[in-house]
Coordinates of C-alpha atoms in Angstrom, one line a residue:
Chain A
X1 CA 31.5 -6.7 -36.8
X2 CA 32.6 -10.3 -36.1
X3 CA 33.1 -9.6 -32.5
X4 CA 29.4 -9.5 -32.5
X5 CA 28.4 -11.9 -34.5
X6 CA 30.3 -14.2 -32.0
X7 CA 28.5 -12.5 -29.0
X8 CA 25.7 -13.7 -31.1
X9 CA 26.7 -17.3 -31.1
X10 CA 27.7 -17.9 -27.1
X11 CA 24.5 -16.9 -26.1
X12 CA 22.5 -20.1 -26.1
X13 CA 19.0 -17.7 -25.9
X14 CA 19.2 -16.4 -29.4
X15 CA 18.4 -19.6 -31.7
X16 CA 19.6 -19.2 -35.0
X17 CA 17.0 -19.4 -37.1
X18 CA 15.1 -19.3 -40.6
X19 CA 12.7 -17.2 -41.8
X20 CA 9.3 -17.8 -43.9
X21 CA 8.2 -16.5 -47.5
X22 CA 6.0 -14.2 -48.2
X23 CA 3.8 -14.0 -51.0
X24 CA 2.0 -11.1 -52.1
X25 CA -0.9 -11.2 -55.1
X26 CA -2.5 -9.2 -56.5
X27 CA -3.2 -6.7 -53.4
X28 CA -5.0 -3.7 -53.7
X29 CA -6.6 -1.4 -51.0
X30 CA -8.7 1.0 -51.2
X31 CA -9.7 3.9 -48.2
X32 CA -13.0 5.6 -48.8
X33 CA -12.8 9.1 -47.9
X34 CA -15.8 11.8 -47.9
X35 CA -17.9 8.6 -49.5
X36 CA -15.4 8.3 -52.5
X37 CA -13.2 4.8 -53.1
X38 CA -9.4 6.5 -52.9
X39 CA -7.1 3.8 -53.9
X40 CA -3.9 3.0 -52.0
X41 CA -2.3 0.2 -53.5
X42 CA -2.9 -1.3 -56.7
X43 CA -2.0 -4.8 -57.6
X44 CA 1.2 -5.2 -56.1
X45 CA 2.8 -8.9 -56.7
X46 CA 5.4 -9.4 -54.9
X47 CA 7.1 -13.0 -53.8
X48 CA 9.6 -12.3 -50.9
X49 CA 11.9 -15.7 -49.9
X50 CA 12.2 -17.6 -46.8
X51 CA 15.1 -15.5 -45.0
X52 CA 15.3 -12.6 -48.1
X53 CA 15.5 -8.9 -47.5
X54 CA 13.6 -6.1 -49.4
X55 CA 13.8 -3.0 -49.4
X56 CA 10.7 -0.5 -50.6
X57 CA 11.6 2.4 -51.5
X58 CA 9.0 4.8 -52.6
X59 CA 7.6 8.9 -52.1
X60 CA 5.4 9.7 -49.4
X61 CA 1.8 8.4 -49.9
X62 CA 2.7 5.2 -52.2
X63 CA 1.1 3.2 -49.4
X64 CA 4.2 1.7 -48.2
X65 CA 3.0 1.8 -44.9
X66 CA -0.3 0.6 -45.9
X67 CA 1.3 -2.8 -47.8
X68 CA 2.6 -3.7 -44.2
X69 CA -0.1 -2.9 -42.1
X70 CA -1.5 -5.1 -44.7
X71 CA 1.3 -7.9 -44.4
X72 CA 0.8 -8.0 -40.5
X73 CA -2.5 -8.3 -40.3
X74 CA -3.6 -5.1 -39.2
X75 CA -5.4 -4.3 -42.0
X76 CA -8.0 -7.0 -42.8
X77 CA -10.0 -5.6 -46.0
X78 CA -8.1 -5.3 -48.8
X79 CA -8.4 -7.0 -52.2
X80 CA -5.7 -10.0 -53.7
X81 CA -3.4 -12.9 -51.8
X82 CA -1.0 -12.4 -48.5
X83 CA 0.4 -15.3 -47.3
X84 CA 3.2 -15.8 -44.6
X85 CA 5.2 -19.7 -44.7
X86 CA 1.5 -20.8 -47.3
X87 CA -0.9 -19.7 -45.0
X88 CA -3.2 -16.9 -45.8
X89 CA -2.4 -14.1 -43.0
X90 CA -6.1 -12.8 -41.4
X91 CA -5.1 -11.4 -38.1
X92 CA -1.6 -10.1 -37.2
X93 CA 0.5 -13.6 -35.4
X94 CA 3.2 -14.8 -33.8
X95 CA 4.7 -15.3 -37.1
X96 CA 5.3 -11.4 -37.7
X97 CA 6.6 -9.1 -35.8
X98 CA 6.7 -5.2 -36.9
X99 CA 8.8 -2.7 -35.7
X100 CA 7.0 1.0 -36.3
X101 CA 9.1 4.7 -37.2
X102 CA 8.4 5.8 -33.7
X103 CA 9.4 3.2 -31.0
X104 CA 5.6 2.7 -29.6
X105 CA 7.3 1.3 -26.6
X106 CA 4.7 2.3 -24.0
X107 CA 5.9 5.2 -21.7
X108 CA 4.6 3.5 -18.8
X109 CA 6.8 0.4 -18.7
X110 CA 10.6 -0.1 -18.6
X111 CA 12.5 -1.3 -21.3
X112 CA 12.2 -5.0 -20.0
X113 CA 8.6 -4.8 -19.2
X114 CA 8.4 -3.8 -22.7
X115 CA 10.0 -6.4 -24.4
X116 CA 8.6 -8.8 -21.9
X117 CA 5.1 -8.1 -23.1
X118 CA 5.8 -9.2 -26.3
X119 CA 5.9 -12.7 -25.0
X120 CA 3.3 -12.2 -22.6
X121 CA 0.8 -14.7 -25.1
X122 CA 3.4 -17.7 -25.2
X123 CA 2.0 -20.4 -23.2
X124 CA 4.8 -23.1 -24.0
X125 CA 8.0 -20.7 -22.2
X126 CA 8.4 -20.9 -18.8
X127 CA 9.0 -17.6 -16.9
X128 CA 12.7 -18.0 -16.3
X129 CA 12.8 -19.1 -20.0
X130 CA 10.9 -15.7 -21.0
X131 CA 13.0 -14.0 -18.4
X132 CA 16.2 -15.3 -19.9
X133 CA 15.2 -14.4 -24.1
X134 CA 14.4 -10.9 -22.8
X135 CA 17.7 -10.3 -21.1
X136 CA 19.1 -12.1 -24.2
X137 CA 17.2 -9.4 -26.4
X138 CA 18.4 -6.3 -24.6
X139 CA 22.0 -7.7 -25.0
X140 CA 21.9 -8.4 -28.3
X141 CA 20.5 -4.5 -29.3
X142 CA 23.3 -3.4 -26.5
X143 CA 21.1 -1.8 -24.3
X144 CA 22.6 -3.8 -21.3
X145 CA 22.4 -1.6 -18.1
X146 CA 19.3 0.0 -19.0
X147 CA 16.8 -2.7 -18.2
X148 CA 15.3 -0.6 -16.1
X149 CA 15.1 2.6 -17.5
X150 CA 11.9 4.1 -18.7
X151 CA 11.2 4.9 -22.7
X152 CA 11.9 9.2 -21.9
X153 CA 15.0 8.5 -20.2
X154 CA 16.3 6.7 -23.4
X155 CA 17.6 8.3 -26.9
X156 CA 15.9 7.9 -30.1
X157 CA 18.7 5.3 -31.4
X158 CA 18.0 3.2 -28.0
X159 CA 14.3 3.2 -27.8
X160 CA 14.3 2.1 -31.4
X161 CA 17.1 -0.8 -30.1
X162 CA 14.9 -1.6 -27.8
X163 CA 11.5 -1.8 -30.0
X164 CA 13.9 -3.8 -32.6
X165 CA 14.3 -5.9 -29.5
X166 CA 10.5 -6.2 -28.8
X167 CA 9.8 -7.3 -31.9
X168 CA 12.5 -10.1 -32.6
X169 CA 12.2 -11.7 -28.7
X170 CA 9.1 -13.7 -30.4
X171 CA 11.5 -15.1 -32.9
X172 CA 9.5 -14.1 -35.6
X173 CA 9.7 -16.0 -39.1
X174 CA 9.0 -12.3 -40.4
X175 CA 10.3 -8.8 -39.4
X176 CA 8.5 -5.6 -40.9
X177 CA 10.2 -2.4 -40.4
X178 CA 8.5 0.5 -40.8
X179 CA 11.3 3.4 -41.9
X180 CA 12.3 1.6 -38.3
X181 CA 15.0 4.7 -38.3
X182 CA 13.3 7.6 -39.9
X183 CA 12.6 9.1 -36.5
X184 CA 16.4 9.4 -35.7
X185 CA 19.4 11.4 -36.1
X186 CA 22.0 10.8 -39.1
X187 CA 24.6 9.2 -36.7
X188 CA 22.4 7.2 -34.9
X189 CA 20.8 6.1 -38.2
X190 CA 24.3 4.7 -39.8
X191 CA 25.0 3.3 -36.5
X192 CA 21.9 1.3 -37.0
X193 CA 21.9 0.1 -40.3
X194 CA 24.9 -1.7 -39.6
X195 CA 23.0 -3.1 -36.6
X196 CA 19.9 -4.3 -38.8
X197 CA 23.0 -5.5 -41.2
X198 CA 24.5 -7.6 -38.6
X199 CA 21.3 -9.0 -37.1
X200 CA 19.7 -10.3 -40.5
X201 CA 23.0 -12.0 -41.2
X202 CA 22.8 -13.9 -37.7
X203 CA 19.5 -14.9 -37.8
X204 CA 18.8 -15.1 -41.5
X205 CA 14.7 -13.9 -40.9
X206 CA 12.9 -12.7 -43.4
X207 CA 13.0 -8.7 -43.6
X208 CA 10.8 -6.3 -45.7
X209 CA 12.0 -3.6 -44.9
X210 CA 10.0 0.4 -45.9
X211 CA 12.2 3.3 -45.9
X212 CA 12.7 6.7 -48.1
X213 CA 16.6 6.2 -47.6
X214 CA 17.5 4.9 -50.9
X215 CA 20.9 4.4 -49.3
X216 CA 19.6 2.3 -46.2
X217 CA 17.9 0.8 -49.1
X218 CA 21.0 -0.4 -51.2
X219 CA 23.0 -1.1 -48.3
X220 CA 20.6 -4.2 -46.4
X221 CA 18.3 -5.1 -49.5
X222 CA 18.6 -8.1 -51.3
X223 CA 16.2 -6.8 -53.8
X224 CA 15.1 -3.3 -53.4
X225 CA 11.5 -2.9 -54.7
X226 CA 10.8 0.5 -56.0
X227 CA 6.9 1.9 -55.6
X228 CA 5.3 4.3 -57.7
X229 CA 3.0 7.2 -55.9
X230 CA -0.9 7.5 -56.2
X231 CA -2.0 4.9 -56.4
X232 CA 0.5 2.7 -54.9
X233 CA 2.2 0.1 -57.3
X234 CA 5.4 -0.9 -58.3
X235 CA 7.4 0.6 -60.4
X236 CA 10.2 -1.6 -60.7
X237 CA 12.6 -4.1 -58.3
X238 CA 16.3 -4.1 -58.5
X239 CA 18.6 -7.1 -57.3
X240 CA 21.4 -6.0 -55.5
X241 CA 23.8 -9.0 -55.2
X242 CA 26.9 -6.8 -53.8
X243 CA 28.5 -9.4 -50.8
X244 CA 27.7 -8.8 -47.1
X245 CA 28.7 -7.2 -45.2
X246 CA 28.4 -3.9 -47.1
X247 CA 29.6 -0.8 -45.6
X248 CA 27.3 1.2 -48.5
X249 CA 30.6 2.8 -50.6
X250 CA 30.8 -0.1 -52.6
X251 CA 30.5 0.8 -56.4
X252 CA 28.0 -1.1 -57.7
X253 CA 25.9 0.3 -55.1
X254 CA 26.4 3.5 -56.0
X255 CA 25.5 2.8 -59.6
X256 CA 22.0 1.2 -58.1
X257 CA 21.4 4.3 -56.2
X258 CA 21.9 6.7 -59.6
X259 CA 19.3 3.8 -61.6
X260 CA 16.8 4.1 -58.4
X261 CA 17.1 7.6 -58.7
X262 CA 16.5 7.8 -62.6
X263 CA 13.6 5.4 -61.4
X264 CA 12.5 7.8 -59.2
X265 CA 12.7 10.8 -61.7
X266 CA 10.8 8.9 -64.4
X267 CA 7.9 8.2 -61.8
X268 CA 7.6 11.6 -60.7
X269 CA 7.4 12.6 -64.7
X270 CA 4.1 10.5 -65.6
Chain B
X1 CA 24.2 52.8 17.6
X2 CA 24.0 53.8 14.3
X3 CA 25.1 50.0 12.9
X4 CA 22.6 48.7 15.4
X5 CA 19.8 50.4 14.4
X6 CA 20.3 50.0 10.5
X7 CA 20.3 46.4 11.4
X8 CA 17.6 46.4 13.3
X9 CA 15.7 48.1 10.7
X10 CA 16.8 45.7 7.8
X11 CA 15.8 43.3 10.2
X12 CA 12.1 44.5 10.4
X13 CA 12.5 45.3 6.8
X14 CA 12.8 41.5 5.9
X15 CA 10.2 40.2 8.4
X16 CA 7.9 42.7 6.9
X17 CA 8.8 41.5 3.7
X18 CA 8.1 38.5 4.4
X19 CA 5.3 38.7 5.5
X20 CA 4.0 40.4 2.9
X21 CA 5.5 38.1 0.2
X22 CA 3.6 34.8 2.6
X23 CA 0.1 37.2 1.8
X24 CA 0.6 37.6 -1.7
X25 CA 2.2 34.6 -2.1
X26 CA -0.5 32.2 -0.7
X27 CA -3.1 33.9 -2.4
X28 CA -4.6 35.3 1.3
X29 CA -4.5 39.0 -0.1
X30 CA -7.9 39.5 -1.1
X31 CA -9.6 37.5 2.1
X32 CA -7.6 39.2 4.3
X33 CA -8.1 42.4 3.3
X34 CA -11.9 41.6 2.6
X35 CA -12.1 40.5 6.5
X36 CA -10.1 43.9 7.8
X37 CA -12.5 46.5 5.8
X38 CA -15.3 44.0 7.2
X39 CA -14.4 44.5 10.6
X40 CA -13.3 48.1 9.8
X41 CA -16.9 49.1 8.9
X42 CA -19.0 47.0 11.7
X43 CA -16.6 47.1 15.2
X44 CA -19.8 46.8 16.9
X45 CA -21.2 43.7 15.1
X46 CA -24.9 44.1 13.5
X47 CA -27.9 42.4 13.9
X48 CA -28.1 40.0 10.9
X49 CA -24.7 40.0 9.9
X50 CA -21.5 39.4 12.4
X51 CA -18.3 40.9 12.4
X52 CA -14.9 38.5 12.0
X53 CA -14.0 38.8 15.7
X54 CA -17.6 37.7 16.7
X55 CA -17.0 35.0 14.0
X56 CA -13.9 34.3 15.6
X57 CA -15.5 34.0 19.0
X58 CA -18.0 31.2 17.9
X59 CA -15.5 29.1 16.7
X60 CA -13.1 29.0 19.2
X61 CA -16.1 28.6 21.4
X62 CA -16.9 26.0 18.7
X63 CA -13.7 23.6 19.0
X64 CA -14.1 23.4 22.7
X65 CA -17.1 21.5 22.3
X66 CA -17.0 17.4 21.2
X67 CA -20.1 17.7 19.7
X68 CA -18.4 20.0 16.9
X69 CA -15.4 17.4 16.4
X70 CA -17.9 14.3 16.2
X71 CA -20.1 16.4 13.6
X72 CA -16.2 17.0 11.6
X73 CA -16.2 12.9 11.8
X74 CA -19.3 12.2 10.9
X75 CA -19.2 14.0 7.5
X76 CA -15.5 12.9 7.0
X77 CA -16.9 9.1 7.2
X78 CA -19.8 9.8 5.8
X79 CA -17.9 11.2 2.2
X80 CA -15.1 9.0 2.5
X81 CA -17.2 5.6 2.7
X82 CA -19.6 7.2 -0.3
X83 CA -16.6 8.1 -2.7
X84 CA -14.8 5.2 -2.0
X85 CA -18.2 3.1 -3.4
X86 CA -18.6 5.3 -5.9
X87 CA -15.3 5.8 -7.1
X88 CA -15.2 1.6 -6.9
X89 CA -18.0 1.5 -9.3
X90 CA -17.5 4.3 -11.4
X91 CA -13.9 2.9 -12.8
X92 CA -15.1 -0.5 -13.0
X93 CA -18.2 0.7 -15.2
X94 CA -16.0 3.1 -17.2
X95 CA -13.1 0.3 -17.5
X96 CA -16.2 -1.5 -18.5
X97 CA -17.8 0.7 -21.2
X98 CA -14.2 1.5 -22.6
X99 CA -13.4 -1.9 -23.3
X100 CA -15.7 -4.4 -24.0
X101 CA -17.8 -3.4 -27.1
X102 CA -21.0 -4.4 -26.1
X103 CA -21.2 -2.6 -23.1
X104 CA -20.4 0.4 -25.4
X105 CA -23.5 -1.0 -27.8
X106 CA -25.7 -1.2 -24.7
X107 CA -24.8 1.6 -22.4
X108 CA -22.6 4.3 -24.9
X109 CA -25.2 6.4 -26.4
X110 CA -27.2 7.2 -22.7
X111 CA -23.6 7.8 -20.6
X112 CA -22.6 11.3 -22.0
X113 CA -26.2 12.2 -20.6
X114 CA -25.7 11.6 -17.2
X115 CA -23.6 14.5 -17.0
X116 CA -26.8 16.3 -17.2
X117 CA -28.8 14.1 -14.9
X118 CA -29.1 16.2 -11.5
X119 CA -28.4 13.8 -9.2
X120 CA -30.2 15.9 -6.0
X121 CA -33.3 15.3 -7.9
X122 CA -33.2 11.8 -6.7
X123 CA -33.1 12.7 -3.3
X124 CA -37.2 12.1 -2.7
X125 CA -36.7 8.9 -4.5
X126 CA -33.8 7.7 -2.2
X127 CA -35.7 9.0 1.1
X128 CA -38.9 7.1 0.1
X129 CA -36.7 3.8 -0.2
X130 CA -34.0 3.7 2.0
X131 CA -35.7 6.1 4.4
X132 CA -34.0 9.0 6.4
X133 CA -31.2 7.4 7.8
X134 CA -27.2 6.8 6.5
X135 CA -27.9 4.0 4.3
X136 CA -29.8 6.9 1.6
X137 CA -26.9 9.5 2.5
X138 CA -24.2 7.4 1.6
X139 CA -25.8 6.1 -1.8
X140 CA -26.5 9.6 -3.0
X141 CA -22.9 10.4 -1.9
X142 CA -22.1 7.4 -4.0
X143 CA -23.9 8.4 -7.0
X144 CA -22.6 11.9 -7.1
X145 CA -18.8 10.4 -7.3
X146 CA -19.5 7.6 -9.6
X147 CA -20.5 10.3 -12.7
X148 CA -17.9 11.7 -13.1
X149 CA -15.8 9.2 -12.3
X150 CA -17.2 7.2 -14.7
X151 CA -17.2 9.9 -17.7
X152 CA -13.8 10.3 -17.1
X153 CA -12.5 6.7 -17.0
X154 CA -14.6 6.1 -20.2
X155 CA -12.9 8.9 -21.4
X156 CA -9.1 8.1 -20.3
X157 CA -10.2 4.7 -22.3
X158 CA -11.2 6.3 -25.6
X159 CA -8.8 8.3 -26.3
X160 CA -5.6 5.6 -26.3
X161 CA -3.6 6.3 -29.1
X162 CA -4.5 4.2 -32.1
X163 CA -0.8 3.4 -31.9
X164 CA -0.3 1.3 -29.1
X165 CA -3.8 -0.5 -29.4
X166 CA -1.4 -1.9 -33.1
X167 CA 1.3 -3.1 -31.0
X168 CA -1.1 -4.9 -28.4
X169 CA -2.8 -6.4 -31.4
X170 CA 0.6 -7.4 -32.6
X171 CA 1.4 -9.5 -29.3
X172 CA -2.3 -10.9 -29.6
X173 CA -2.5 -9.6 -25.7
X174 CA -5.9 -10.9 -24.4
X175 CA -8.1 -8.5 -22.5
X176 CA -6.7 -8.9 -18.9
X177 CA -3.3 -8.5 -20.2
X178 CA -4.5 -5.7 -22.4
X179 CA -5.8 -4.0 -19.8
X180 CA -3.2 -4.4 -17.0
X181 CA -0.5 -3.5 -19.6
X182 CA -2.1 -0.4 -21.9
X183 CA -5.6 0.5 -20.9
X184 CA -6.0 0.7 -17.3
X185 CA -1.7 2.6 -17.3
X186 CA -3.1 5.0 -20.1
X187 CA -6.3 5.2 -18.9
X188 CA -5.1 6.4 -15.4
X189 CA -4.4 10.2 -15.8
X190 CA -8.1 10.5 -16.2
X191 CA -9.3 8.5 -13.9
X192 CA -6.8 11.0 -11.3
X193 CA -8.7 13.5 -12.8
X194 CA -12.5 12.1 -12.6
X195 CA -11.6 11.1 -8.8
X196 CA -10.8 15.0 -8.4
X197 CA -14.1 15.9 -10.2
X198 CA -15.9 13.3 -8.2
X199 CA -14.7 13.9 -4.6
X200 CA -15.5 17.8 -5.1
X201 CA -19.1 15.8 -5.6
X202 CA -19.1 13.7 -3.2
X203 CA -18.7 16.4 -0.7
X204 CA -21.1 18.7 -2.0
X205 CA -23.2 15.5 -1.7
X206 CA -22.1 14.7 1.5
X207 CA -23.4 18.6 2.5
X208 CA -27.2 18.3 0.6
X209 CA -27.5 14.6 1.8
X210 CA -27.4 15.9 5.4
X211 CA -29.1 19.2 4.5
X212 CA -32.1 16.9 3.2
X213 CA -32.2 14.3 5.2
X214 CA -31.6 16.1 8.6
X215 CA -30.9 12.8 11.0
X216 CA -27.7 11.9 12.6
X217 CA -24.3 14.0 13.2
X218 CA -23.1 16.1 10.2
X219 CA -21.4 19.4 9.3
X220 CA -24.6 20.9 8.5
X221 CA -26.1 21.1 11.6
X222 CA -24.1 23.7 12.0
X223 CA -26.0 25.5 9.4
X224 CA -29.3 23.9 10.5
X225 CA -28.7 24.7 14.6
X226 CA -28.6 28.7 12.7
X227 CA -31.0 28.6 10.6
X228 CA -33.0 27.4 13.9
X229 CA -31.6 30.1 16.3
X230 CA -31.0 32.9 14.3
X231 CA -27.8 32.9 14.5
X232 CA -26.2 33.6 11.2
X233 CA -22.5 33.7 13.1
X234 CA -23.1 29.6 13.5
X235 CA -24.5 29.3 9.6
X236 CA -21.1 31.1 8.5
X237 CA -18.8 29.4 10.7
X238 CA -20.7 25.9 8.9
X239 CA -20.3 27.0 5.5
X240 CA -16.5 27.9 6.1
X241 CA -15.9 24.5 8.0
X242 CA -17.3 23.0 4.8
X243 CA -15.1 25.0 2.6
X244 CA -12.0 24.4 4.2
X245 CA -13.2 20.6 4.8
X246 CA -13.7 20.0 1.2
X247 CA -10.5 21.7 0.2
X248 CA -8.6 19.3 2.8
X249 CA -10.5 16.2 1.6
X250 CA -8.9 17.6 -2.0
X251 CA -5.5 17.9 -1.1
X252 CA -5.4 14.4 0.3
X253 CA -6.7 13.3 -2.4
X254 CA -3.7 14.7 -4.7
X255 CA -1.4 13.4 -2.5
X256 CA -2.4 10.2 -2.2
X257 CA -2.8 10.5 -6.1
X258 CA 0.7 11.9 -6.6
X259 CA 1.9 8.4 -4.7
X260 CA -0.1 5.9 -6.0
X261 CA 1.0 7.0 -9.5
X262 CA 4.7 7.2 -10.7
X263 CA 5.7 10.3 -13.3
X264 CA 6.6 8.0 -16.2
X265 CA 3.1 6.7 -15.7
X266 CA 1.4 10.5 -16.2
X267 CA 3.8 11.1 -19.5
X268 CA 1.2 9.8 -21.7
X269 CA -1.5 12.1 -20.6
X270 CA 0.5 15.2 -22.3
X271 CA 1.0 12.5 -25.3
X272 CA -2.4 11.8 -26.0
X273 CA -3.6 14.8 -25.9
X274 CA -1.2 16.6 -28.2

């Protein structure tokens, strides 16, 4: 773990940095199916802090999804307050980035065209500055030596690196992830979380983080936010102040795990 | 003696085998045996329709004569400068109609009826303005390849996944970048396909063009010099010309396809469709 971090701190590409708050109020959604309103989210309020991490846990078809698409700017109708750093969020920006369950990397491009693409809009880098994050990037997700390789020739665990990668080489104030590793195997996954661990404790950005894992959960949430199905809403949020870095057999998360579950249970009852 | 003929005879035995196995193989079974019963039941060749060896005859008779080759040329140019317009012109109006939305408003709801347009049924039209000559030939040529060309490109442009149009919108990628990066790369399987589609047009245009509008070297004077002699051995030895022509022209085609665009490039054509 510290042998990283300190790989982290020689390379002079990878500015430490702070993240932005988030502020959610009041946001509901609403698809309309066969002419009918069906609600998705309902009022959620939820104020994240400059360089916090939540978790959201939640059943399928809470909407977590849904909240950031919504957070992003992908979605643009929807009811309530988002705003990223005080500014109200309209169309997905350089302020965000989002990393999806499947790696969307696209199959077409290597893994350095890929990431490069990310900063294809940045008018202030020059190309050997772009040149230099990417290379940067795919050393920081360890995927040095595949530069070249395209998306099918890599595993799940390294396309995911590499989509991490993608989505943090625009220095984002905030990173979504999108069950980031619900798409691969259990090793891989663990691997992984220790991964996301060590880069939100280098670069202190501002994570909100949806997954079913309540685990993966406990082990990188500051606050773990717990979502209530049909529609969308939450439940309940539990603060989680075990130190970092946590290897996820500490006891106090364990007992969070059996309240999130109880949490769960109750949820599933009304 | 014994060893030597065993050998010899499992010699024969494979050459005969393989033989057979380059028949059945190829697919040459059925013309083959369609040409031997043909020349089985008409040794003498009949009045209206010749046998294969006369057939034979003609066209090795055929090939000795420049006029034959120069026709071959002639077509070959004549589809080859008429796809390559129309194949120009269908992408860019499909990369067109794909991505910028207004040209969808303007144009979308008449494309998908151009499939049904017969295109030969412009022929009078194309004669009465550009007259008899190449210029007419090589526009109708043009317009039979740039249909389905076009279909197809609009196509290969619809049907990006949802999925990666989120991640260009994440990067705020404008429309050139857009377009070099995920719409023309994902778009490109079906354009492989509409070229495909269109040449096969293009040379059946090519054919009707100088069918039509009988001035100048072509393939089908072949077919015409029969038609004006009686001689249906001429007419055949066209259309098979033709045939094997167009299926040439094809293969080319999927060659130069099969360069021009890497595997990893052609993955997403199985993705998007599953």
């Amino acid at each position: 773990m510290s042998a990283s971090v300190l790989h982290l701190r020689q390379s002079p590409f990878v500015a430490p940095l702070s993240g932005k708050d988030v502020v959610l109020e009041g946001v509901s959604k609403a698809f309309s199916m066969n002419g009918k309103d069906m609600p998705v989210l309902r009022d959620i309020t939820l104020h994240v802090k400059a360089g916090e991490f939540v978790s959201i846990v939640g059943a399928s078809g809470c909407g977590k999804s849904t909240l950031l698409r919504i957070i992003a700017g992908l979605e643009k109708t929807f009811d309530g307050i988002v705003q990223i750093g005080g500014q109200g969020v309209e169309a997905p920006t350089r302020d965000c980035g989002l990393v999806f369950q499947d790696h969307r990397l696209f199959p077409w491009l290597t893994v350095r065209q890929n990431i490069a693409m990310a900063l294809r809009s940045n008018r202030e880098l020059s190309t050997q500055g772009k040149a230099d994050l990417v290379q940067s990037h795919i050393a920081l997700v360890k995927l040095d030596g595949f530069e070249n390789a395209y998306p099918d020739q890599l595993s799940g665990g390294m396309a995911q690196r590499a989509a991490i990668a993608r989505a943090l080489v625009t220095s984002p104030s905030v990173l979504l992830l999108d069950e980031p590793l619900g798409a691969v195997d259990a090793l891989t996954r663990l691997h992984l979380q220790r991964e996301l661990q060590r880069l939100w404790m280098t670069r202190r950005t501002t994570m909100i983080m949806v997954t079913h894992d309540i685990e993966e959960a406990l082990l990188l949430g500051d606050r773990v936010v717990i979502l209530q199905p049909r529609p969308g809403r939450i439940h309940s949020v539990l603060e989680i102040h075990t130190p970092r870095p946590r290897t996820g057999e500490e006891t106090t998360l364990l007992a969070a795990k059996r309240r999130i579950l109880d949490a769960l249970n109750v949820g599933n009852d009304e | 003696m014994v060893y030597l003929s065993s050998q010899a005879k499992a010699l024969a035995d494979s050459t005969v085998s393989r033989a057979w196995r380059a028949v059945t193989g190829t697919g040459l079974l059925l013309p083959l045996s369609v040409l031997l019963v043909w020349q089985l039941a008409d040794r003498h060749g009949g009045e209206g329709i010749p046998n294969p060896a006369a057939l034979a005859a003609t066209f090795l008779h055929l090939v000795r004569e420049s006029a034959f080759w120069w026709a071959l040329l002639a077509s070959i140019r004549r589809v080859m400068i008429g796809f390559a317009c129309g194949a120009l012109v269908g992408v860019a109006t499909g990369l067109a109609l794909g991505g910028l939305s207004w040209m969808r408003w303007l144009f979308g709801p008449v494309v998908s009826l151009w499939r049904y347009m017969p295109i030969f049924s412009l022929i009078p039209l194309l004669v009465l303005w550009l007259g008899l000559g190449e210029p007419a030939k090589l526009v109708l040529v043009a317009l039979a390849t740039s249909v389905p060309v076009t279909l197809s490109t609009y196509e290969g442009m619809r049907v990006i996944p949802q999925k990666y149009q989120d991640v260009a919108d994440m990067f705020g990628l404008t429309f050139w970048v857009r377009l070099k990066l995920l719409l023309l790369p994902a778009a490109l399987p079906f354009v492989a396909n509409g070229l495909r589609q269109g040449l096969a047009f293009a040379w059946m245009a090519t054919v009707v063009s100088e069918l039509f509008l009988s001035s100048g070297a072509g393939l089908s004077e072949l077919i015409v010099a029969g038609q004006e002699q009686f001689r249906p051995d001429l007419m055949l030895i066209g259309i098979a010309v033709i045939a094997i022509t167009g299926i040439a022209l094809n293969k080319a085609l999927d060659r130069l396809i099969h360069y021009a665009v890497p595997g990893a490039q052609l993955s997403i054509a199985g993705e998007s469709r599953s």
